[in-house]
Amino acid sequence: MPACAGTCVVNAIQRRLEARLGHSFDEPGLLVRALTHRSAGIRNNERLEFLGDAILTFLVAEYLYDVHPDGSEGKLTRLRARVVRRESLAGAARQLGVGDALVLGAGERKTGGRERDSILADAFEAIVGALYLDSDITTCRDRVRTLLREWFEAASLDDGGKDAKTRLQELLQARAKPLPTYRIVEVEGAAHRRLFTMGCRVEGIDGETIGTGSSRRRAEQDAAMRVMAILDETDG
């Protein structure tokens, strides 16, 4: 399959993928390229992935901006991070049946590459890039909103039950900022009644934000929550 992937017609599995995608490619080679992992050769999906990532970021941001008119920049950024994270895109790829259609090198085929989140998410981004090149941004917008409907519906302006450390990490990743660093400031009390004080440093916030708790983890969560409050105030 890898030897002819760039020139052979779209096979039956790929045609089923087109049907689920809701788009028949005028240039079938674009879809084949989008499904070709780098392990299968030089003509792979990395460039389409680059393009698709940018298009997805824009379309998801546009959707969230439209449906959450009262959402602050910080909250919308966190929602976008949830929708476009690896697990979400891999889930959408599985619903499309991308795994069965992937063109992989022998090593990736043997080690379960068809089910690997990173490969599926990258392929999903590449498919969006290929779809854009084969059609237009309006078609992309329609398809992305349909394919990611489940994740859009799950995205709300509340924090979805996620702990503060996770939410803070997602926000910083979405902004391409360094991850927070934590350190023990102080541990007080007897072994059965400890009080931990943890410091959290985040780029863009002067000094160290302090949190306390009966365990190191709880103190870190408290510190992260305080950082989130500062960022929300800054975002307005």
PDB file of N, CA, C and O in Angstrom, residues 137-197:
ATOM      1  N   ILE A 137     -13.286  27.427   2.700  1.00  0.00           N
ATOM      2  CA  ILE A 137     -13.417  27.570   4.144  1.00  0.00           C
ATOM      3  C   ILE A 137     -14.863  27.354   4.596  1.00  0.00           C
ATOM      4  O   ILE A 137     -15.100  26.868   5.722  1.00  0.00           O
ATOM      5  N   THR A 138     -15.841  27.670   3.748  1.00  0.00           N
ATOM      6  CA  THR A 138     -17.243  27.462   4.115  1.00  0.00           C
ATOM      7  C   THR A 138     -17.545  25.980   4.282  1.00  0.00           C
ATOM      8  O   THR A 138     -18.206  25.566   5.249  1.00  0.00           O
ATOM      9  N   THR A 139     -17.047  25.161   3.361  1.00  0.00           N
ATOM     10  CA  THR A 139     -17.225  23.709   3.471  1.00  0.00           C
ATOM     11  C   THR A 139     -16.524  23.184   4.705  1.00  0.00           C
ATOM     12  O   THR A 139     -17.067  22.356   5.438  1.00  0.00           O
ATOM     13  N   CYS A 140     -15.310  23.674   4.954  1.00  0.00           N
ATOM     14  CA  CYS A 140     -14.570  23.264   6.159  1.00  0.00           C
ATOM     15  C   CYS A 140     -15.355  23.603   7.417  1.00  0.00           C
ATOM     16  O   CYS A 140     -15.449  22.792   8.343  1.00  0.00           O
ATOM     17  N   ARG A 141     -15.890  24.808   7.459  1.00  0.00           N
ATOM     18  CA  ARG A 141     -16.639  25.245   8.638  1.00  0.00           C
ATOM     19  C   ARG A 141     -17.813  24.299   8.899  1.00  0.00           C
ATOM     20  O   ARG A 141     -18.042  23.850  10.025  1.00  0.00           O
ATOM     21  N   ASP A 142     -18.559  23.980   7.853  1.00  0.00           N
ATOM     22  CA  ASP A 142     -19.718  23.106   7.990  1.00  0.00           C
ATOM     23  C   ASP A 142     -19.311  21.716   8.465  1.00  0.00           C
ATOM     24  O   ASP A 142     -19.922  21.149   9.371  1.00  0.00           O
ATOM     25  N   ARG A 143     -18.266  21.170   7.865  1.00  0.00           N
ATOM     26  CA  ARG A 143     -17.838  19.808   8.210  1.00  0.00           C
ATOM     27  C   ARG A 143     -17.266  19.759   9.622  1.00  0.00           C
ATOM     28  O   ARG A 143     -17.525  18.828  10.381  1.00  0.00           O
ATOM     29  N   VAL A 144     -16.460  20.749   9.990  1.00  0.00           N
ATOM     30  CA  VAL A 144     -15.847  20.759  11.322  1.00  0.00           C
ATOM     31  C   VAL A 144     -16.918  20.878  12.398  1.00  0.00           C
ATOM     32  O   VAL A 144     -16.864  20.190  13.423  1.00  0.00           O
ATOM     33  N   ARG A 145     -17.906  21.720  12.179  1.00  0.00           N
ATOM     34  CA  ARG A 145     -18.966  21.874  13.182  1.00  0.00           C
ATOM     35  C   ARG A 145     -19.770  20.588  13.332  1.00  0.00           C
ATOM     36  O   ARG A 145     -20.258  20.278  14.422  1.00  0.00           O
ATOM     37  N   THR A 146     -19.910  19.841  12.250  1.00  0.00           N
ATOM     38  CA  THR A 146     -20.616  18.564  12.323  1.00  0.00           C
ATOM     39  C   THR A 146     -19.753  17.505  12.997  1.00  0.00           C
ATOM     40  O   THR A 146     -20.204  16.792  13.906  1.00  0.00           O
ATOM     41  N   LEU A 147     -18.508  17.394  12.580  1.00  0.00           N
ATOM     42  CA  LEU A 147     -17.619  16.350  13.090  1.00  0.00           C
ATOM     43  C   LEU A 147     -17.287  16.531  14.563  1.00  0.00           C
ATOM     44  O   LEU A 147     -17.086  15.557  15.293  1.00  0.00           O
ATOM     45  N   LEU A 148     -17.234  17.781  15.015  1.00  0.00           N
ATOM     46  CA  LEU A 148     -16.869  18.055  16.406  1.00  0.00           C
ATOM     47  C   LEU A 148     -18.077  18.445  17.253  1.00  0.00           C
ATOM     48  O   LEU A 148     -17.903  18.949  18.365  1.00  0.00           O
ATOM     49  N   ARG A 149     -19.285  18.177  16.750  1.00  0.00           N
ATOM     50  CA  ARG A 149     -20.491  18.588  17.472  1.00  0.00           C
ATOM     51  C   ARG A 149     -20.502  18.056  18.909  1.00  0.00           C
ATOM     52  O   ARG A 149     -20.830  18.775  19.853  1.00  0.00           O
ATOM     53  N   GLU A 150     -20.132  16.793  19.067  1.00  0.00           N
ATOM     54  CA  GLU A 150     -20.129  16.184  20.410  1.00  0.00           C
ATOM     55  C   GLU A 150     -19.243  16.965  21.367  1.00  0.00           C
ATOM     56  O   GLU A 150     -19.593  17.180  22.535  1.00  0.00           O
ATOM     57  N   TRP A 151     -18.089  17.404  20.886  1.00  0.00           N
ATOM     58  CA  TRP A 151     -17.143  18.119  21.750  1.00  0.00           C
ATOM     59  C   TRP A 151     -17.542  19.578  21.927  1.00  0.00           C
ATOM     60  O   TRP A 151     -17.317  20.158  22.981  1.00  0.00           O
ATOM     61  N   PHE A 152     -18.166  20.169  20.907  1.00  0.00           N
ATOM     62  CA  PHE A 152     -18.698  21.513  21.060  1.00  0.00           C
ATOM     63  C   PHE A 152     -19.799  21.534  22.112  1.00  0.00           C
ATOM     64  O   PHE A 152     -19.863  22.434  22.948  1.00  0.00           O
ATOM     65  N   GLU A 153     -20.680  20.538  22.066  1.00  0.00           N
ATOM     66  CA  GLU A 153     -21.792  20.501  23.011  1.00  0.00           C
ATOM     67  C   GLU A 153     -21.312  20.275  24.440  1.00  0.00           C
ATOM     68  O   GLU A 153     -21.952  20.717  25.393  1.00  0.00           O
ATOM     69  N   ALA A 154     -20.191  19.573  24.577  1.00  0.00           N
ATOM     70  CA  ALA A 154     -19.640  19.306  25.907  1.00  0.00           C
ATOM     71  C   ALA A 154     -18.903  20.516  26.471  1.00  0.00           C
ATOM     72  O   ALA A 154     -18.641  20.579  27.675  1.00  0.00           O
ATOM     73  N   ALA A 155     -18.563  21.453  25.605  1.00  0.00           N
ATOM     74  CA  ALA A 155     -17.810  22.639  26.039  1.00  0.00           C
ATOM     75  C   ALA A 155     -18.769  23.683  26.564  1.00  0.00           C
ATOM     76  O   ALA A 155     -19.625  24.186  25.844  1.00  0.00           O
ATOM     77  N   SER A 156     -18.649  24.001  27.839  1.00  0.00           N
ATOM     78  CA  SER A 156     -19.488  25.021  28.448  1.00  0.00           C
ATOM     79  C   SER A 156     -18.599  25.982  29.213  1.00  0.00           C
ATOM     80  O   SER A 156     -17.424  25.696  29.464  1.00  0.00           O
ATOM     81  N   LEU A 157     -19.160  27.111  29.598  1.00  0.00           N
ATOM     82  CA  LEU A 157     -18.360  28.126  30.265  1.00  0.00           C
ATOM     83  C   LEU A 157     -18.019  27.771  31.705  1.00  0.00           C
ATOM     84  O   LEU A 157     -17.200  28.440  32.329  1.00  0.00           O
ATOM     85  N   ASP A 158     -18.653  26.728  32.247  1.00  0.00           N
ATOM     86  CA  ASP A 158     -18.179  26.277  33.556  1.00  0.00           C
ATOM     87  C   ASP A 158     -16.943  25.418  33.332  1.00  0.00           C
ATOM     88  O   ASP A 158     -16.510  25.211  32.201  1.00  0.00           O
ATOM     89  N   ASP A 159     -16.364  24.911  34.379  1.00  0.00           N
ATOM     90  CA  ASP A 159     -15.082  24.226  34.241  1.00  0.00           C
ATOM     91  C   ASP A 159     -15.201  22.714  34.099  1.00  0.00           C
ATOM     92  O   ASP A 159     -14.201  21.996  34.149  1.00  0.00           O
ATOM     93  N   GLY A 160     -16.423  22.210  33.936  1.00  0.00           N
ATOM     94  CA  GLY A 160     -16.617  20.825  33.594  1.00  0.00           C
ATOM     95  C   GLY A 160     -16.087  19.836  34.603  1.00  0.00           C
ATOM     96  O   GLY A 160     -15.825  18.688  34.264  1.00  0.00           O
ATOM     97  N   GLY A 161     -15.923  20.244  35.877  1.00  0.00           N
ATOM     98  CA  GLY A 161     -15.477  19.298  36.892  1.00  0.00           C
ATOM     99  C   GLY A 161     -13.990  19.012  36.887  1.00  0.00           C
ATOM    100  O   GLY A 161     -13.509  18.207  37.674  1.00  0.00           O
ATOM    101  N   LYS A 162     -13.243  19.661  36.011  1.00  0.00           N
ATOM    102  CA  LYS A 162     -11.801  19.417  35.975  1.00  0.00           C
ATOM    103  C   LYS A 162     -11.117  20.110  37.134  1.00  0.00           C
ATOM    104  O   LYS A 162     -11.528  21.180  37.562  1.00  0.00           O
ATOM    105  N   ASP A 163     -10.053  19.471  37.626  1.00  0.00           N
ATOM    106  CA  ASP A 163      -9.334  20.082  38.732  1.00  0.00           C
ATOM    107  C   ASP A 163      -8.548  21.296  38.247  1.00  0.00           C
ATOM    108  O   ASP A 163      -8.269  21.452  37.052  1.00  0.00           O
ATOM    109  N   ALA A 164      -8.183  22.144  39.198  1.00  0.00           N
ATOM    110  CA  ALA A 164      -7.559  23.421  38.857  1.00  0.00           C
ATOM    111  C   ALA A 164      -6.219  23.250  38.152  1.00  0.00           C
ATOM    112  O   ALA A 164      -5.896  24.011  37.232  1.00  0.00           O
ATOM    113  N   LYS A 165      -5.424  22.263  38.561  1.00  0.00           N
ATOM    114  CA  LYS A 165      -4.122  22.065  37.925  1.00  0.00           C
ATOM    115  C   LYS A 165      -4.282  21.704  36.456  1.00  0.00           C
ATOM    116  O   LYS A 165      -3.538  22.192  35.600  1.00  0.00           O
ATOM    117  N   THR A 166      -5.261  20.847  36.152  1.00  0.00           N
ATOM    118  CA  THR A 166      -5.499  20.456  34.763  1.00  0.00           C
ATOM    119  C   THR A 166      -5.967  21.639  33.934  1.00  0.00           C
ATOM    120  O   THR A 166      -5.496  21.862  32.812  1.00  0.00           O
ATOM    121  N   ARG A 167      -6.898  22.419  34.502  1.00  0.00           N
ATOM    122  CA  ARG A 167      -7.416  23.579  33.768  1.00  0.00           C
ATOM    123  C   ARG A 167      -6.323  24.608  33.519  1.00  0.00           C
ATOM    124  O   ARG A 167      -6.236  25.197  32.441  1.00  0.00           O
ATOM    125  N   LEU A 168      -5.474  24.808  34.513  1.00  0.00           N
ATOM    126  CA  LEU A 168      -4.386  25.765  34.356  1.00  0.00           C
ATOM    127  C   LEU A 168      -3.410  25.293  33.296  1.00  0.00           C
ATOM    128  O   LEU A 168      -2.962  26.068  32.440  1.00  0.00           O
ATOM    129  N   GLN A 169      -3.094  24.024  33.309  1.00  0.00           N
ATOM    130  CA  GLN A 169      -2.164  23.485  32.312  1.00  0.00           C
ATOM    131  C   GLN A 169      -2.736  23.622  30.912  1.00  0.00           C
ATOM    132  O   GLN A 169      -2.029  24.021  29.972  1.00  0.00           O
ATOM    133  N   GLU A 170      -4.023  23.296  30.732  1.00  0.00           N
ATOM    134  CA  GLU A 170      -4.658  23.411  29.422  1.00  0.00           C
ATOM    135  C   GLU A 170      -4.651  24.852  28.919  1.00  0.00           C
ATOM    136  O   GLU A 170      -4.404  25.109  27.737  1.00  0.00           O
ATOM    137  N   LEU A 171      -4.921  25.777  29.820  1.00  0.00           N
ATOM    138  CA  LEU A 171      -4.938  27.187  29.429  1.00  0.00           C
ATOM    139  C   LEU A 171      -3.562  27.649  28.962  1.00  0.00           C
ATOM    140  O   LEU A 171      -3.427  28.294  27.918  1.00  0.00           O
ATOM    141  N   LEU A 172      -2.525  27.296  29.718  1.00  0.00           N
ATOM    142  CA  LEU A 172      -1.180  27.720  29.355  1.00  0.00           C
ATOM    143  C   LEU A 172      -0.725  27.055  28.054  1.00  0.00           C
ATOM    144  O   LEU A 172      -0.068  27.682  27.225  1.00  0.00           O
ATOM    145  N   GLN A 173      -1.084  25.785  27.864  1.00  0.00           N
ATOM    146  CA  GLN A 173      -0.739  25.113  26.611  1.00  0.00           C
ATOM    147  C   GLN A 173      -1.426  25.781  25.432  1.00  0.00           C
ATOM    148  O   GLN A 173      -0.825  25.949  24.361  1.00  0.00           O
ATOM    149  N   ALA A 174      -2.685  26.165  25.618  1.00  0.00           N
ATOM    150  CA  ALA A 174      -3.426  26.822  24.539  1.00  0.00           C
ATOM    151  C   ALA A 174      -2.796  28.157  24.158  1.00  0.00           C
ATOM    152  O   ALA A 174      -2.880  28.585  23.009  1.00  0.00           O
ATOM    153  N   ARG A 175      -2.153  28.804  25.135  1.00  0.00           N
ATOM    154  CA  ARG A 175      -1.506  30.093  24.874  1.00  0.00           C
ATOM    155  C   ARG A 175      -0.032  29.947  24.523  1.00  0.00           C
ATOM    156  O   ARG A 175       0.675  30.935  24.393  1.00  0.00           O
ATOM    157  N   ALA A 176       0.411  28.688  24.362  1.00  0.00           N
ATOM    158  CA  ALA A 176       1.819  28.398  24.051  1.00  0.00           C
ATOM    159  C   ALA A 176       2.755  28.980  25.100  1.00  0.00           C
ATOM    160  O   ALA A 176       3.835  29.487  24.787  1.00  0.00           O
ATOM    161  N   LYS A 177       2.323  28.900  26.361  1.00  0.00           N
ATOM    162  CA  LYS A 177       3.122  29.384  27.479  1.00  0.00           C
ATOM    163  C   LYS A 177       3.769  28.210  28.209  1.00  0.00           C
ATOM    164  O   LYS A 177       3.264  27.089  28.173  1.00  0.00           O
ATOM    165  N   PRO A 178       4.881  28.454  28.922  1.00  0.00           N
ATOM    166  CA  PRO A 178       5.491  27.382  29.715  1.00  0.00           C
ATOM    167  C   PRO A 178       4.522  26.880  30.779  1.00  0.00           C
ATOM    168  O   PRO A 178       3.676  27.632  31.279  1.00  0.00           O
ATOM    169  N   LEU A 179       4.646  25.605  31.128  1.00  0.00           N
ATOM    170  CA  LEU A 179       3.782  25.040  32.157  1.00  0.00           C
ATOM    171  C   LEU A 179       4.139  25.631  33.520  1.00  0.00           C
ATOM    172  O   LEU A 179       5.263  26.080  33.738  1.00  0.00           O
ATOM    173  N   PRO A 180       3.191  25.611  34.461  1.00  0.00           N
ATOM    174  CA  PRO A 180       3.475  26.160  35.800  1.00  0.00           C
ATOM    175  C   PRO A 180       4.492  25.310  36.546  1.00  0.00           C
ATOM    176  O   PRO A 180       4.636  24.107  36.270  1.00  0.00           O
ATOM    177  N   THR A 181       5.198  25.920  37.449  1.00  0.00           N
ATOM    178  CA  THR A 181       6.125  25.178  38.311  1.00  0.00           C
ATOM    179  C   THR A 181       5.656  25.300  39.757  1.00  0.00           C
ATOM    180  O   THR A 181       5.162  26.354  40.173  1.00  0.00           O
ATOM    181  N   TYR A 182       5.781  24.209  40.498  1.00  0.00           N
ATOM    182  CA  TYR A 182       5.332  24.172  41.889  1.00  0.00           C
ATOM    183  C   TYR A 182       6.523  23.850  42.790  1.00  0.00           C
ATOM    184  O   TYR A 182       7.432  23.109  42.403  1.00  0.00           O
ATOM    185  N   ARG A 183       6.501  24.386  44.006  1.00  0.00           N
ATOM    186  CA  ARG A 183       7.532  24.049  44.977  1.00  0.00           C
ATOM    187  C   ARG A 183       6.945  24.069  46.382  1.00  0.00           C
ATOM    188  O   ARG A 183       5.950  24.764  46.653  1.00  0.00           O
ATOM    189  N   ILE A 184       7.539  23.261  47.254  1.00  0.00           N
ATOM    190  CA  ILE A 184       7.118  23.253  48.649  1.00  0.00           C
ATOM    191  C   ILE A 184       7.696  24.482  49.341  1.00  0.00           C
ATOM    192  O   ILE A 184       8.909  24.693  49.346  1.00  0.00           O
ATOM    193  N   VAL A 185       6.821  25.286  49.909  1.00  0.00           N
ATOM    194  CA  VAL A 185       7.250  26.463  50.662  1.00  0.00           C
ATOM    195  C   VAL A 185       7.442  26.105  52.128  1.00  0.00           C
ATOM    196  O   VAL A 185       8.440  26.474  52.759  1.00  0.00           O
ATOM    197  N   GLU A 186       6.484  25.323  52.649  1.00  0.00           N
ATOM    198  CA  GLU A 186       6.558  24.988  54.074  1.00  0.00           C
ATOM    199  C   GLU A 186       5.670  23.779  54.368  1.00  0.00           C
ATOM    200  O   GLU A 186       4.650  23.574  53.715  1.00  0.00           O
ATOM    201  N   VAL A 187       6.098  22.966  55.336  1.00  0.00           N
ATOM    202  CA  VAL A 187       5.284  21.863  55.836  1.00  0.00           C
ATOM    203  C   VAL A 187       5.234  22.001  57.352  1.00  0.00           C
ATOM    204  O   VAL A 187       6.268  22.001  58.023  1.00  0.00           O
ATOM    205  N   GLU A 188       4.023  22.101  57.884  1.00  0.00           N
ATOM    206  CA  GLU A 188       3.857  22.317  59.319  1.00  0.00           C
ATOM    207  C   GLU A 188       3.024  21.200  59.934  1.00  0.00           C
ATOM    208  O   GLU A 188       2.269  20.509  59.242  1.00  0.00           O
ATOM    209  N   GLY A 189       3.131  21.056  61.259  1.00  0.00           N
ATOM    210  CA  GLY A 189       2.264  20.162  62.005  1.00  0.00           C
ATOM    211  C   GLY A 189       2.799  18.753  62.140  1.00  0.00           C
ATOM    212  O   GLY A 189       3.758  18.349  61.475  1.00  0.00           O
ATOM    213  N   ALA A 190       2.123  17.992  63.003  1.00  0.00           N
ATOM    214  CA  ALA A 190       2.481  16.592  63.218  1.00  0.00           C
ATOM    215  C   ALA A 190       2.114  15.773  61.981  1.00  0.00           C
ATOM    216  O   ALA A 190       1.370  16.228  61.111  1.00  0.00           O
ATOM    217  N   ALA A 191       2.641  14.544  61.935  1.00  0.00           N
ATOM    218  CA  ALA A 191       2.473  13.698  60.751  1.00  0.00           C
ATOM    219  C   ALA A 191       1.011  13.495  60.382  1.00  0.00           C
ATOM    220  O   ALA A 191       0.662  13.402  59.194  1.00  0.00           O
ATOM    221  N   HIS A 192       0.134  13.387  61.377  1.00  0.00           N
ATOM    222  CA  HIS A 192      -1.277  13.128  61.100  1.00  0.00           C
ATOM    223  C   HIS A 192      -2.086  14.409  60.911  1.00  0.00           C
ATOM    224  O   HIS A 192      -3.288  14.347  60.622  1.00  0.00           O
ATOM    225  N   ARG A 193      -1.433  15.556  61.078  1.00  0.00           N
ATOM    226  CA  ARG A 193      -2.135  16.835  60.885  1.00  0.00           C
ATOM    227  C   ARG A 193      -1.238  17.829  60.155  1.00  0.00           C
ATOM    228  O   ARG A 193      -1.055  18.953  60.585  1.00  0.00           O
ATOM    229  N   ARG A 194      -0.729  17.408  59.032  1.00  0.00           N
ATOM    230  CA  ARG A 194       0.183  18.249  58.261  1.00  0.00           C
ATOM    231  C   ARG A 194      -0.564  19.369  57.543  1.00  0.00           C
ATOM    232  O   ARG A 194      -1.699  19.210  57.105  1.00  0.00           O
ATOM    233  N   LEU A 195       0.118  20.479  57.387  1.00  0.00           N
ATOM    234  CA  LEU A 195      -0.380  21.572  56.568  1.00  0.00           C
ATOM    235  C   LEU A 195       0.725  21.931  55.583  1.00  0.00           C
ATOM    236  O   LEU A 195       1.813  22.346  55.973  1.00  0.00           O
ATOM    237  N   PHE A 196       0.420  21.730  54.310  1.00  0.00           N
ATOM    238  CA  PHE A 196       1.388  22.011  53.256  1.00  0.00           C
ATOM    239  C   PHE A 196       1.131  23.396  52.676  1.00  0.00           C
ATOM    240  O   PHE A 196      -0.019  23.786  52.448  1.00  0.00           O
ATOM    241  N   THR A 197       2.211  24.109  52.420  1.00  0.00           N
ATOM    242  CA  THR A 197       2.143  25.379  51.709  1.00  0.00           C
ATOM    243  C   THR A 197       2.956  25.225  50.437  1.00  0.00           C
ATOM    244  O   THR A 197       4.153  24.910  50.489  1.00  0.00           O
TER     245      THR A 197
END
